Amino acid sequence: SQQGEEDPQALSIQEGENATMNCSYKTSINNLQWYRQNSGRGLVHLILIRSNEREKHSGRLRVTLDTSKKSSSLLITASRAADTASYFCAKEEDSSYKLIFGSGTRLLVRP
Amino acid sequence: KAGVTQTPRYLIKTRGQQVTLSCSPISGHRSVSWYQQTPGQGLQFLFEYFSETQRNKGNFPGRFSGRQFSNSRSEMNVSTLELGDSALYLCASSLGQGSGELFFGEGSRLTVL
């Protein structure tokens, strides 16, 4: 499959806890992006990390990228019930003009 | 600034029919991409257009086609519908000048009976 692998497939945590999602891929990338999708809705871009970057922050989000291991992780700190959604990583290969999405992690944050 | 608009939001068709979905990108965005989302296959790339030119195409049969107009609006068409074409079809726009984030619409949910 072209898609990257994400784990876990599903994650249930208590409000206030941290949530970590992982993404692995097989080929070289130009950049890796993370998106959120609320049930049946469109995707919302969260953060983009380029292949020459190792870590990036945006509010309560922290993304790391390890190109030697071909993996990335998304950390959501101090989670809220509103963070309940599916989270997808997406890689962009050089000059491809397309994103290849992972299988997603379904996050449930219990109040 | 208005977001990406997709129409129709929901539609039901029967096998063998054809369907056209429309996407209006964010003003100033020249790239439009289409993705199919199903529970079994996840999010799959269909095609990408920039200034009316298709720059990339996913691994879908020829029944799936698209086009982009001079105002950057895009349409995709699926002919001879099959049950397996039931999906959420997502359109996304971007400036298209290099790698960067995509802005997605809410999608068109197609059900084929």
mmCIF file with all atom_site columns, C-alpha atoms in Angstrom:
data_model
loop_
_atom_site.group_PDB
_atom_site.id
_atom_site.type_symbol
_atom_site.label_atom_id
_atom_site.label_alt_id
_atom_site.label_comp_id
_atom_site.label_asym_id
_atom_site.label_entity_id
_atom_site.label_seq_id
_atom_site.pdbx_PDB_ins_code
_atom_site.Cartn_x
_atom_site.Cartn_y
_atom_site.Cartn_z
_atom_site.occupancy
_atom_site.B_iso_or_equiv
_atom_site.pdbx_formal_charge
_atom_site.auth_seq_id
_atom_site.auth_comp_id
_atom_site.auth_asym_id
_atom_site.auth_atom_id
_atom_site.pdbx_PDB_model_num
ATOM 1   C CA . SER A 1 1   ? 0.000   0.000  0.000   1.00 0.00 ? 1   SER A CA 1
ATOM 2   C CA . GLN A 1 2   ? 1.163   3.529  -0.678  1.00 0.00 ? 2   GLN A CA 1
ATOM 3   C CA . GLN A 1 3   ? -0.309  4.695  2.568   1.00 0.00 ? 3   GLN A CA 1
ATOM 4   C CA . GLY A 1 4   ? 1.791   5.196  5.608   1.00 0.00 ? 4   GLY A CA 1
ATOM 5   C CA . GLU A 1 5   ? 1.030   3.309  8.721   1.00 0.00 ? 5   GLU A CA 1
ATOM 6   C CA . GLU A 1 6   ? -0.290  5.027  11.790  1.00 0.00 ? 6   GLU A CA 1
ATOM 7   C CA . ASP A 1 7   ? -0.534  3.709  15.271  1.00 0.00 ? 7   ASP A CA 1
ATOM 8   C CA . PRO A 1 8   ? -2.425  3.321  17.338  1.00 0.00 ? 8   PRO A CA 1
ATOM 9   C CA . GLN A 1 9   ? -5.532  2.914  15.222  1.00 0.00 ? 9   GLN A CA 1
ATOM 10  C CA . ALA A 1 10  ? -7.594  4.132  18.146  1.00 0.00 ? 10  ALA A CA 1
ATOM 11  C CA . LEU A 1 11  ? -6.739  5.912  21.356  1.00 0.00 ? 11  LEU A CA 1
ATOM 12  C CA . SER A 1 12  ? -8.942  6.730  24.335  1.00 0.00 ? 12  SER A CA 1
ATOM 13  C CA . ILE A 1 13  ? -7.666  9.076  27.018  1.00 0.00 ? 13  ILE A CA 1
ATOM 14  C CA . GLN A 1 14  ? -8.965  11.248 29.819  1.00 0.00 ? 14  GLN A CA 1
ATOM 15  C CA . GLU A 1 15  ? -9.233  14.992 29.409  1.00 0.00 ? 15  GLU A CA 1
ATOM 16  C CA . GLY A 1 16  ? -6.005  16.651 30.496  1.00 0.00 ? 16  GLY A CA 1
ATOM 17  C CA . GLU A 1 17  ? -3.803  13.727 29.481  1.00 0.00 ? 17  GLU A CA 1
ATOM 18  C CA . ASN A 1 18  ? -1.373  13.793 26.567  1.00 0.00 ? 18  ASN A CA 1
ATOM 19  C CA . ALA A 1 19  ? -2.026  11.916 23.344  1.00 0.00 ? 19  ALA A CA 1
ATOM 20  C CA . THR A 1 20  ? 0.736   10.589 21.096  1.00 0.00 ? 20  THR A CA 1
ATOM 21  C CA . MET A 1 21  ? 0.187   9.300  17.596  1.00 0.00 ? 21  MET A CA 1
ATOM 22  C CA . ASN A 1 22  ? 2.826   7.792  15.362  1.00 0.00 ? 22  ASN A CA 1
ATOM 23  C CA . CYS A 1 23  ? 3.236   7.643  11.615  1.00 0.00 ? 23  CYS A CA 1
ATOM 24  C CA . SER A 1 24  ? 5.688   5.617  9.548   1.00 0.00 ? 24  SER A CA 1
ATOM 25  C CA . TYR A 1 25  ? 6.388   5.781  5.850   1.00 0.00 ? 25  TYR A CA 1
ATOM 26  C CA . LYS A 1 26  ? 8.477   3.918  3.324   1.00 0.00 ? 26  LYS A CA 1
ATOM 27  C CA . THR A 1 27  ? 9.895   6.335  0.759   1.00 0.00 ? 27  THR A CA 1
ATOM 28  C CA . SER A 1 28  ? 11.687  9.668  0.911   1.00 0.00 ? 28  SER A CA 1
ATOM 29  C CA . ILE A 1 29  ? 9.550   12.719 1.526   1.00 0.00 ? 29  ILE A CA 1
ATOM 30  C CA . ASN A 1 30  ? 9.498   16.415 0.784   1.00 0.00 ? 30  ASN A CA 1
ATOM 31  C CA . ASN A 1 31  ? 7.441   17.167 3.845   1.00 0.00 ? 31  ASN A CA 1
ATOM 32  C CA . LEU A 1 32  ? 5.050   15.490 6.226   1.00 0.00 ? 32  LEU A CA 1
ATOM 33  C CA . GLN A 1 33  ? 1.779   17.021 7.334   1.00 0.00 ? 33  GLN A CA 1
ATOM 34  C CA . TRP A 1 34  ? -0.784  16.263 10.002  1.00 0.00 ? 34  TRP A CA 1
ATOM 35  C CA . TYR A 1 35  ? -4.507  16.780 9.554   1.00 0.00 ? 35  TYR A CA 1
ATOM 36  C CA . ARG A 1 36  ? -7.535  16.431 11.800  1.00 0.00 ? 36  ARG A CA 1
ATOM 37  C CA . GLN A 1 37  ? -10.965 15.257 10.703  1.00 0.00 ? 37  GLN A CA 1
ATOM 38  C CA . ASN A 1 38  ? -14.113 15.490 12.748  1.00 0.00 ? 38  ASN A CA 1
ATOM 39  C CA . SER A 1 39  ? -16.589 12.756 11.958  1.00 0.00 ? 39  SER A CA 1
ATOM 40  C CA . GLY A 1 40  ? -17.636 12.881 8.320   1.00 0.00 ? 40  GLY A CA 1
ATOM 41  C CA . ARG A 1 41  ? -16.303 16.383 7.812   1.00 0.00 ? 41  ARG A CA 1
ATOM 42  C CA . GLY A 1 42  ? -13.456 17.844 5.805   1.00 0.00 ? 42  GLY A CA 1
ATOM 43  C CA . LEU A 1 43  ? -9.844  17.705 6.925   1.00 0.00 ? 43  LEU A CA 1
ATOM 44  C CA . VAL A 1 44  ? -8.192  20.558 8.766   1.00 0.00 ? 44  VAL A CA 1
ATOM 45  C CA . HIS A 1 45  ? -4.485  21.160 8.437   1.00 0.00 ? 45  HIS A CA 1
ATOM 46  C CA . LEU A 1 46  ? -2.619  21.112 11.751  1.00 0.00 ? 46  LEU A CA 1
ATOM 47  C CA . ILE A 1 47  ? 1.080   21.321 11.066  1.00 0.00 ? 47  ILE A CA 1
ATOM 48  C CA . LEU A 1 48  ? 3.666   20.777 8.344   1.00 0.00 ? 48  LEU A CA 1
ATOM 49  C CA . ILE A 1 49  ? 7.211   19.637 8.988   1.00 0.00 ? 49  ILE A CA 1
ATOM 50  C CA . ARG A 1 50  ? 9.797   19.667 6.233   1.00 0.00 ? 50  ARG A CA 1
ATOM 51  C CA . SER A 1 51  ? 12.301  16.889 5.664   1.00 0.00 ? 51  SER A CA 1
ATOM 52  C CA . ASN A 1 52  ? 15.159  19.008 7.020   1.00 0.00 ? 52  ASN A CA 1
ATOM 53  C CA . GLU A 1 53  ? 13.332  19.778 10.272  1.00 0.00 ? 53  GLU A CA 1
ATOM 54  C CA . ARG A 1 54  ? 13.297  17.589 13.354  1.00 0.00 ? 54  ARG A CA 1
ATOM 55  C CA . GLU A 1 55  ? 10.655  19.171 15.566  1.00 0.00 ? 55  GLU A CA 1
ATOM 56  C CA . LYS A 1 56  ? 7.908   21.707 15.267  1.00 0.00 ? 56  LYS A CA 1
ATOM 57  C CA . HIS A 1 57  ? 5.428   23.214 17.710  1.00 0.00 ? 57  HIS A CA 1
ATOM 58  C CA . SER A 1 58  ? 2.045   24.821 17.294  1.00 0.00 ? 58  SER A CA 1
ATOM 59  C CA . GLY A 1 59  ? 0.105   25.621 20.439  1.00 0.00 ? 59  GLY A CA 1
ATOM 60  C CA . ARG A 1 60  ? -0.539  22.324 22.229  1.00 0.00 ? 60  ARG A CA 1
ATOM 61  C CA . LEU A 1 61  ? 0.802   20.337 19.288  1.00 0.00 ? 61  LEU A CA 1
ATOM 62  C CA . ARG A 1 62  ? 4.324   19.013 18.918  1.00 0.00 ? 62  ARG A CA 1
ATOM 63  C CA . VAL A 1 63  ? 5.452   17.120 15.843  1.00 0.00 ? 63  VAL A CA 1
ATOM 64  C CA . THR A 1 64  ? 8.727   15.300 15.457  1.00 0.00 ? 64  THR A CA 1
ATOM 65  C CA . LEU A 1 65  ? 10.252  13.839 12.334  1.00 0.00 ? 65  LEU A CA 1
ATOM 66  C CA . ASP A 1 66  ? 12.982  11.201 12.156  1.00 0.00 ? 66  ASP A CA 1
ATOM 67  C CA . THR A 1 67  ? 13.932  10.726 8.527   1.00 0.00 ? 67  THR A CA 1
ATOM 68  C CA . SER A 1 68  ? 16.442  7.986  9.356   1.00 0.00 ? 68  SER A CA 1
ATOM 69  C CA . LYS A 1 69  ? 13.643  5.909  10.850  1.00 0.00 ? 69  LYS A CA 1
ATOM 70  C CA . LYS A 1 70  ? 11.077  7.223  8.385   1.00 0.00 ? 70  LYS A CA 1
ATOM 71  C CA . SER A 1 71  ? 8.705   8.101  11.173  1.00 0.00 ? 71  SER A CA 1
ATOM 72  C CA . SER A 1 72  ? 6.879   11.036 12.698  1.00 0.00 ? 72  SER A CA 1
ATOM 73  C CA . SER A 1 73  ? 4.888   11.568 15.833  1.00 0.00 ? 73  SER A CA 1
ATOM 74  C CA . LEU A 1 74  ? 2.189   14.003 16.861  1.00 0.00 ? 74  LEU A CA 1
ATOM 75  C CA . LEU A 1 75  ? 1.842   14.897 20.514  1.00 0.00 ? 75  LEU A CA 1
ATOM 76  C CA . ILE A 1 76  ? -1.236  16.710 21.793  1.00 0.00 ? 76  ILE A CA 1
ATOM 77  C CA . THR A 1 77  ? -0.682  17.994 25.301  1.00 0.00 ? 77  THR A CA 1
ATOM 78  C CA . ALA A 1 78  ? -3.364  18.685 27.893  1.00 0.00 ? 78  ALA A CA 1
ATOM 79  C CA . SER A 1 79  ? -6.058  17.182 25.706  1.00 0.00 ? 79  SER A CA 1
ATOM 80  C CA . ARG A 1 80  ? -9.617  18.473 25.644  1.00 0.00 ? 80  ARG A CA 1
ATOM 81  C CA . ALA A 1 81  ? -12.900 16.819 24.724  1.00 0.00 ? 81  ALA A CA 1
ATOM 82  C CA . ALA A 1 82  ? -12.915 19.001 21.605  1.00 0.00 ? 82  ALA A CA 1
ATOM 83  C CA . ASP A 1 83  ? -9.752  17.215 20.427  1.00 0.00 ? 83  ASP A CA 1
ATOM 84  C CA . THR A 1 84  ? -11.859 14.113 19.780  1.00 0.00 ? 84  THR A CA 1
ATOM 85  C CA . ALA A 1 85  ? -11.368 13.425 16.071  1.00 0.00 ? 85  ALA A CA 1
ATOM 86  C CA . SER A 1 86  ? -9.399  11.327 13.600  1.00 0.00 ? 86  SER A CA 1
ATOM 87  C CA . TYR A 1 87  ? -5.835  12.389 12.962  1.00 0.00 ? 87  TYR A CA 1
ATOM 88  C CA . PHE A 1 88  ? -4.007  11.659 9.736   1.00 0.00 ? 88  PHE A CA 1
ATOM 89  C CA . CYS A 1 89  ? -0.432  12.035 8.683   1.00 0.00 ? 89  CYS A CA 1
ATOM 90  C CA . ALA A 1 90  ? 0.196   12.802 5.036   1.00 0.00 ? 90  ALA A CA 1
ATOM 91  C CA . LYS A 1 91  ? 3.455   12.716 3.184   1.00 0.00 ? 91  LYS A CA 1
ATOM 92  C CA . GLU A 1 92  ? 4.338   14.650 0.087   1.00 0.00 ? 92  GLU A CA 1
ATOM 93  C CA . GLU A 1 93  ? 6.865   13.123 -2.243  1.00 0.00 ? 93  GLU A CA 1
ATOM 94  C CA . ASP A 1 94  ? 9.095   15.320 -4.373  1.00 0.00 ? 94  ASP A CA 1
ATOM 95  C CA . SER A 1 95  ? 7.262   17.162 -7.138  1.00 0.00 ? 95  SER A CA 1
ATOM 96  C CA . SER A 1 96  ? 4.313   14.816 -6.937  1.00 0.00 ? 96  SER A CA 1
ATOM 97  C CA . TYR A 1 97  ? 1.643   17.440 -6.205  1.00 0.00 ? 97  TYR A CA 1
ATOM 98  C CA . LYS A 1 98  ? -0.179  14.889 -4.120  1.00 0.00 ? 98  LYS A CA 1
ATOM 99  C CA . LEU A 1 99  ? -0.400  13.819 -0.498  1.00 0.00 ? 99  LEU A CA 1
ATOM 100 C CA . ILE A 1 100 ? -0.373  10.199 0.556   1.00 0.00 ? 100 ILE A CA 1
ATOM 101 C CA . PHE A 1 101 ? -2.402  9.819  3.709   1.00 0.00 ? 101 PHE A CA 1
ATOM 102 C CA . GLY A 1 102 ? -1.925  7.347  6.493   1.00 0.00 ? 102 GLY A CA 1
ATOM 103 C CA . SER A 1 103 ? -4.704  5.188  7.822   1.00 0.00 ? 103 SER A CA 1
ATOM 104 C CA . GLY A 1 104 ? -5.428  7.566  10.694  1.00 0.00 ? 104 GLY A CA 1
ATOM 105 C CA . THR A 1 105 ? -5.734  7.421  14.459  1.00 0.00 ? 105 THR A CA 1
ATOM 106 C CA . ARG A 1 106 ? -9.163  7.817  16.053  1.00 0.00 ? 106 ARG A CA 1
ATOM 107 C CA . LEU A 1 107 ? -8.742  9.808  19.229  1.00 0.00 ? 107 LEU A CA 1
ATOM 108 C CA . LEU A 1 108 ? -11.420 9.884  21.920  1.00 0.00 ? 108 LEU A CA 1
ATOM 109 C CA . VAL A 1 109 ? -10.933 12.316 24.781  1.00 0.00 ? 109 VAL A CA 1
ATOM 110 C CA . ARG A 1 110 ? -13.247 11.504 27.678  1.00 0.00 ? 110 ARG A CA 1
ATOM 111 C CA . PRO A 1 111 ? -14.471 14.460 29.764  1.00 0.00 ? 111 PRO A CA 1
ATOM 112 C CA . LYS B 2 1   ? -12.139 34.739 3.057   1.00 0.00 ? 1   LYS B CA 1
ATOM 113 C CA . ALA B 2 2   ? -14.573 32.019 2.022   1.00 0.00 ? 2   ALA B CA 1
ATOM 114 C CA . GLY B 2 3   ? -13.379 28.455 2.325   1.00 0.00 ? 3   GLY B CA 1
ATOM 115 C CA . VAL B 2 4   ? -13.484 25.635 -0.171  1.00 0.00 ? 4   VAL B CA 1
ATOM 116 C CA . THR B 2 5   ? -17.046 24.966 -1.274  1.00 0.00 ? 5   THR B CA 1
ATOM 117 C CA . GLN B 2 6   ? -18.207 21.602 -2.532  1.00 0.00 ? 6   GLN B CA 1
ATOM 118 C CA . THR B 2 7   ? -21.571 20.839 -4.076  1.00 0.00 ? 7   THR B CA 1
ATOM 119 C CA . PRO B 2 8   ? -23.676 18.882 -3.677  1.00 0.00 ? 8   PRO B CA 1
ATOM 120 C CA . ARG B 2 9   ? -23.025 17.821 -0.098  1.00 0.00 ? 9   ARG B CA 1
ATOM 121 C CA . TYR B 2 10  ? -25.043 14.628 -0.353  1.00 0.00 ? 10  TYR B CA 1
ATOM 122 C CA . LEU B 2 11  ? -26.331 12.658 -3.283  1.00 0.00 ? 11  LEU B CA 1
ATOM 123 C CA . ILE B 2 12  ? -27.744 9.248  -4.017  1.00 0.00 ? 12  ILE B CA 1
ATOM 124 C CA . LYS B 2 13  ? -27.341 7.553  -7.376  1.00 0.00 ? 13  LYS B CA 1
ATOM 125 C CA . THR B 2 14  ? -27.982 4.101  -8.774  1.00 0.00 ? 14  THR B CA 1
ATOM 126 C CA . ARG B 2 15  ? -25.527 1.786  -10.448 1.00 0.00 ? 15  ARG B CA 1
ATOM 127 C CA . GLY B 2 16  ? -24.750 2.712  -14.014 1.00 0.00 ? 16  GLY B CA 1
ATOM 128 C CA . GLN B 2 17  ? -25.547 6.401  -13.600 1.00 0.00 ? 17  GLN B CA 1
ATOM 129 C CA . GLN B 2 18  ? -22.986 9.137  -13.751 1.00 0.00 ? 18  GLN B CA 1
ATOM 130 C CA . VAL B 2 19  ? -22.304 11.978 -11.340 1.00 0.00 ? 19  VAL B CA 1
ATOM 131 C CA . THR B 2 20  ? -20.600 15.361 -11.438 1.00 0.00 ? 20  THR B CA 1
ATOM 132 C CA . LEU B 2 21  ? -19.201 16.983 -8.316  1.00 0.00 ? 21  LEU B CA 1
ATOM 133 C CA . SER B 2 22  ? -18.178 20.599 -8.097  1.00 0.00 ? 22  SER B CA 1
ATOM 134 C CA . CYS B 2 23  ? -15.517 22.394 -6.107  1.00 0.00 ? 23  CYS B CA 1
ATOM 135 C CA . SER B 2 24  ? -14.890 26.118 -5.710  1.00 0.00 ? 24  SER B CA 1
ATOM 136 C CA . PRO B 2 25  ? -11.442 26.786 -4.243  1.00 0.00 ? 25  PRO B CA 1
ATOM 137 C CA . ILE B 2 26  ? -10.387 29.578 -1.944  1.00 0.00 ? 26  ILE B CA 1
ATOM 138 C CA . SER B 2 27  ? -10.003 32.818 -3.848  1.00 0.00 ? 27  SER B CA 1
ATOM 139 C CA . GLY B 2 28  ? -6.479  33.074 -5.226  1.00 0.00 ? 28  GLY B CA 1
ATOM 140 C CA . HIS B 2 29  ? -5.766  29.359 -4.999  1.00 0.00 ? 29  HIS B CA 1
ATOM 141 C CA . ARG B 2 30  ? -4.847  27.861 -8.347  1.00 0.00 ? 30  ARG B CA 1
ATOM 142 C CA . SER B 2 31  ? -4.408  24.236 -7.356  1.00 0.00 ? 31  SER B CA 1
ATOM 143 C CA . VAL B 2 32  ? -7.307  21.881 -6.748  1.00 0.00 ? 32  VAL B CA 1
ATOM 144 C CA . SER B 2 33  ? -6.928  18.282 -5.629  1.00 0.00 ? 33  SER B CA 1
ATOM 145 C CA . TRP B 2 34  ? -9.515  15.564 -5.232  1.00 0.00 ? 34  TRP B CA 1
ATOM 146 C CA . TYR B 2 35  ? -9.473  12.679 -2.766  1.00 0.00 ? 35  TYR B CA 1
ATOM 147 C CA . GLN B 2 36  ? -11.774 9.733  -2.213  1.00 0.00 ? 36  GLN B CA 1
ATOM 148 C CA . GLN B 2 37  ? -12.368 8.551  1.345   1.00 0.00 ? 37  GLN B CA 1
ATOM 149 C CA . THR B 2 38  ? -13.855 5.165  2.157   1.00 0.00 ? 38  THR B CA 1
ATOM 150 C CA . PRO B 2 39  ? -13.813 3.101  5.357   1.00 0.00 ? 39  PRO B CA 1
ATOM 151 C CA . GLY B 2 40  ? -11.908 0.310  3.631   1.00 0.00 ? 40  GLY B CA 1
ATOM 152 C CA . GLN B 2 41  ? -9.331  2.190  1.581   1.00 0.00 ? 41  GLN B CA 1
ATOM 153 C CA . GLY B 2 42  ? -8.997  5.399  3.561   1.00 0.00 ? 42  GLY B CA 1
ATOM 154 C CA . LEU B 2 43  ? -8.026  8.612  1.808   1.00 0.00 ? 43  LEU B CA 1
ATOM 155 C CA . GLN B 2 44  ? -6.866  8.093  -1.743  1.00 0.00 ? 44  GLN B CA 1
ATOM 156 C CA . PHE B 2 45  ? -5.610  10.691 -4.189  1.00 0.00 ? 45  PHE B CA 1
ATOM 157 C CA . LEU B 2 46  ? -7.650  11.074 -7.369  1.00 0.00 ? 46  LEU B CA 1
ATOM 158 C CA . PHE B 2 47  ? -6.057  13.961 -9.278  1.00 0.00 ? 47  PHE B CA 1
ATOM 159 C CA . GLU B 2 48  ? -4.600  17.441 -9.014  1.00 0.00 ? 48  GLU B CA 1
ATOM 160 C CA . TYR B 2 49  ? -5.092  20.418 -11.290 1.00 0.00 ? 49  TYR B CA 1
ATOM 161 C CA . PHE B 2 50  ? -3.191  23.649 -11.577 1.00 0.00 ? 50  PHE B CA 1
ATOM 162 C CA . SER B 2 51  ? -4.109  26.385 -14.046 1.00 0.00 ? 51  SER B CA 1
ATOM 163 C CA . GLU B 2 52  ? -6.404  24.008 -15.928 1.00 0.00 ? 52  GLU B CA 1
ATOM 164 C CA . THR B 2 53  ? -3.669  21.364 -16.322 1.00 0.00 ? 53  THR B CA 1
ATOM 165 C CA . GLN B 2 54  ? -3.747  17.968 -14.653 1.00 0.00 ? 54  GLN B CA 1
ATOM 166 C CA . ARG B 2 55  ? -0.367  17.553 -12.978 1.00 0.00 ? 55  ARG B CA 1
ATOM 167 C CA . ASN B 2 56  ? -0.902  14.190 -11.347 1.00 0.00 ? 56  ASN B CA 1
ATOM 168 C CA . LYS B 2 57  ? -3.426  11.391 -11.331 1.00 0.00 ? 57  LYS B CA 1
ATOM 169 C CA . GLY B 2 58  ? -4.042  8.587  -8.873  1.00 0.00 ? 58  GLY B CA 1
ATOM 170 C CA . ASN B 2 59  ? -4.642  4.923  -9.590  1.00 0.00 ? 59  ASN B CA 1
ATOM 171 C CA . PHE B 2 60  ? -8.298  5.078  -10.463 1.00 0.00 ? 60  PHE B CA 1
ATOM 172 C CA . PRO B 2 61  ? -10.052 3.716  -13.546 1.00 0.00 ? 61  PRO B CA 1
ATOM 173 C CA . GLY B 2 62  ? -10.849 5.941  -16.494 1.00 0.00 ? 62  GLY B CA 1
ATOM 174 C CA . ARG B 2 63  ? -14.430 6.272  -15.245 1.00 0.00 ? 63  ARG B CA 1
ATOM 175 C CA . PHE B 2 64  ? -13.058 8.941  -12.929 1.00 0.00 ? 64  PHE B CA 1
ATOM 176 C CA . SER B 2 65  ? -12.247 12.200 -14.651 1.00 0.00 ? 65  SER B CA 1
ATOM 177 C CA . GLY B 2 66  ? -11.885 15.816 -13.779 1.00 0.00 ? 66  GLY B CA 1
ATOM 178 C CA . ARG B 2 67  ? -11.239 19.228 -15.122 1.00 0.00 ? 67  ARG B CA 1
ATOM 179 C CA . GLN B 2 68  ? -10.445 22.712 -13.981 1.00 0.00 ? 68  GLN B CA 1
ATOM 180 C CA . PHE B 2 69  ? -11.799 25.918 -15.379 1.00 0.00 ? 69  PHE B CA 1
ATOM 181 C CA . SER B 2 70  ? -10.046 29.229 -15.951 1.00 0.00 ? 70  SER B CA 1
ATOM 182 C CA . ASN B 2 71  ? -11.484 30.584 -12.680 1.00 0.00 ? 71  ASN B CA 1
ATOM 183 C CA . SER B 2 72  ? -9.859  27.616 -10.848 1.00 0.00 ? 72  SER B CA 1
ATOM 184 C CA . ARG B 2 73  ? -13.179 25.981 -10.098 1.00 0.00 ? 73  ARG B CA 1
ATOM 185 C CA . SER B 2 74  ? -13.033 22.236 -10.637 1.00 0.00 ? 74  SER B CA 1
ATOM 186 C CA . GLU B 2 75  ? -15.385 19.407 -11.379 1.00 0.00 ? 75  GLU B CA 1
ATOM 187 C CA . MET B 2 76  ? -14.953 15.680 -11.183 1.00 0.00 ? 76  MET B CA 1
ATOM 188 C CA . ASN B 2 77  ? -17.084 13.156 -12.966 1.00 0.00 ? 77  ASN B CA 1
ATOM 189 C CA . VAL B 2 78  ? -17.652 9.503  -12.319 1.00 0.00 ? 78  VAL B CA 1
ATOM 190 C CA . SER B 2 79  ? -19.357 7.554  -15.078 1.00 0.00 ? 79  SER B CA 1
ATOM 191 C CA . THR B 2 80  ? -21.025 4.145  -14.942 1.00 0.00 ? 80  THR B CA 1
ATOM 192 C CA . LEU B 2 81  ? -21.254 4.206  -11.172 1.00 0.00 ? 81  LEU B CA 1
ATOM 193 C CA . GLU B 2 82  ? -20.513 1.074  -9.173  1.00 0.00 ? 82  GLU B CA 1
ATOM 194 C CA . LEU B 2 83  ? -21.490 0.257  -5.597  1.00 0.00 ? 83  LEU B CA 1
ATOM 195 C CA . GLY B 2 84  ? -17.841 0.621  -4.598  1.00 0.00 ? 84  GLY B CA 1
ATOM 196 C CA . ASP B 2 85  ? -17.838 4.257  -5.667  1.00 0.00 ? 85  ASP B CA 1
ATOM 197 C CA . SER B 2 86  ? -19.868 5.130  -2.571  1.00 0.00 ? 86  SER B CA 1
ATOM 198 C CA . ALA B 2 87  ? -17.563 7.424  -0.653  1.00 0.00 ? 87  ALA B CA 1
ATOM 199 C CA . LEU B 2 88  ? -16.862 10.863 0.661   1.00 0.00 ? 88  LEU B CA 1
ATOM 200 C CA . TYR B 2 89  ? -15.223 12.875 -2.111  1.00 0.00 ? 89  TYR B CA 1
ATOM 201 C CA . LEU B 2 90  ? -13.040 15.645 -0.790  1.00 0.00 ? 90  LEU B CA 1
ATOM 202 C CA . CYS B 2 91  ? -11.731 18.608 -2.680  1.00 0.00 ? 91  CYS B CA 1
ATOM 203 C CA . ALA B 2 92  ? -8.780  20.644 -1.475  1.00 0.00 ? 92  ALA B CA 1
ATOM 204 C CA . SER B 2 93  ? -7.206  23.822 -2.734  1.00 0.00 ? 93  SER B CA 1
ATOM 205 C CA . SER B 2 94  ? -3.823  25.431 -2.303  1.00 0.00 ? 94  SER B CA 1
ATOM 206 C CA . LEU B 2 95  ? -1.698  28.122 -3.837  1.00 0.00 ? 95  LEU B CA 1
ATOM 207 C CA . GLY B 2 96  ? -0.015  25.350 -5.735  1.00 0.00 ? 96  GLY B CA 1
ATOM 208 C CA . GLN B 2 97  ? 3.364   27.041 -5.964  1.00 0.00 ? 97  GLN B CA 1
ATOM 209 C CA . GLY B 2 98  ? 5.150   24.376 -3.985  1.00 0.00 ? 98  GLY B CA 1
ATOM 210 C CA . SER B 2 99  ? 4.627   22.058 -1.121  1.00 0.00 ? 99  SER B CA 1
ATOM 211 C CA . GLY B 2 100 ? 2.285   23.379 1.466   1.00 0.00 ? 100 GLY B CA 1
ATOM 212 C CA . GLU B 2 101 ? -0.920  22.838 3.315   1.00 0.00 ? 101 GLU B CA 1
ATOM 213 C CA . LEU B 2 102 ? -4.158  21.890 1.647   1.00 0.00 ? 102 LEU B CA 1
ATOM 214 C CA . PHE B 2 103 ? -7.448  23.514 2.530   1.00 0.00 ? 103 PHE B CA 1
ATOM 215 C CA . PHE B 2 104 ? -10.267 20.999 2.353   1.00 0.00 ? 104 PHE B CA 1
ATOM 216 C CA . GLY B 2 105 ? -13.940 21.395 1.693   1.00 0.00 ? 105 GLY B CA 1
ATOM 217 C CA . GLU B 2 106 ? -16.597 19.536 3.668   1.00 0.00 ? 106 GLU B CA 1
ATOM 218 C CA . GLY B 2 107 ? -16.911 16.909 0.973   1.00 0.00 ? 107 GLY B CA 1
ATOM 219 C CA . SER B 2 108 ? -19.605 15.406 -1.193  1.00 0.00 ? 108 SER B CA 1
ATOM 220 C CA . ARG B 2 109 ? -21.008 12.177 0.182   1.00 0.00 ? 109 ARG B CA 1
ATOM 221 C CA . LEU B 2 110 ? -22.022 9.884  -2.655  1.00 0.00 ? 110 LEU B CA 1
ATOM 222 C CA . THR B 2 111 ? -24.143 6.819  -2.079  1.00 0.00 ? 111 THR B CA 1
ATOM 223 C CA . VAL B 2 112 ? -24.565 4.385  -4.955  1.00 0.00 ? 112 VAL B CA 1
ATOM 224 C CA . LEU B 2 113 ? -27.503 1.982  -4.681  1.00 0.00 ? 113 LEU B CA 1
#
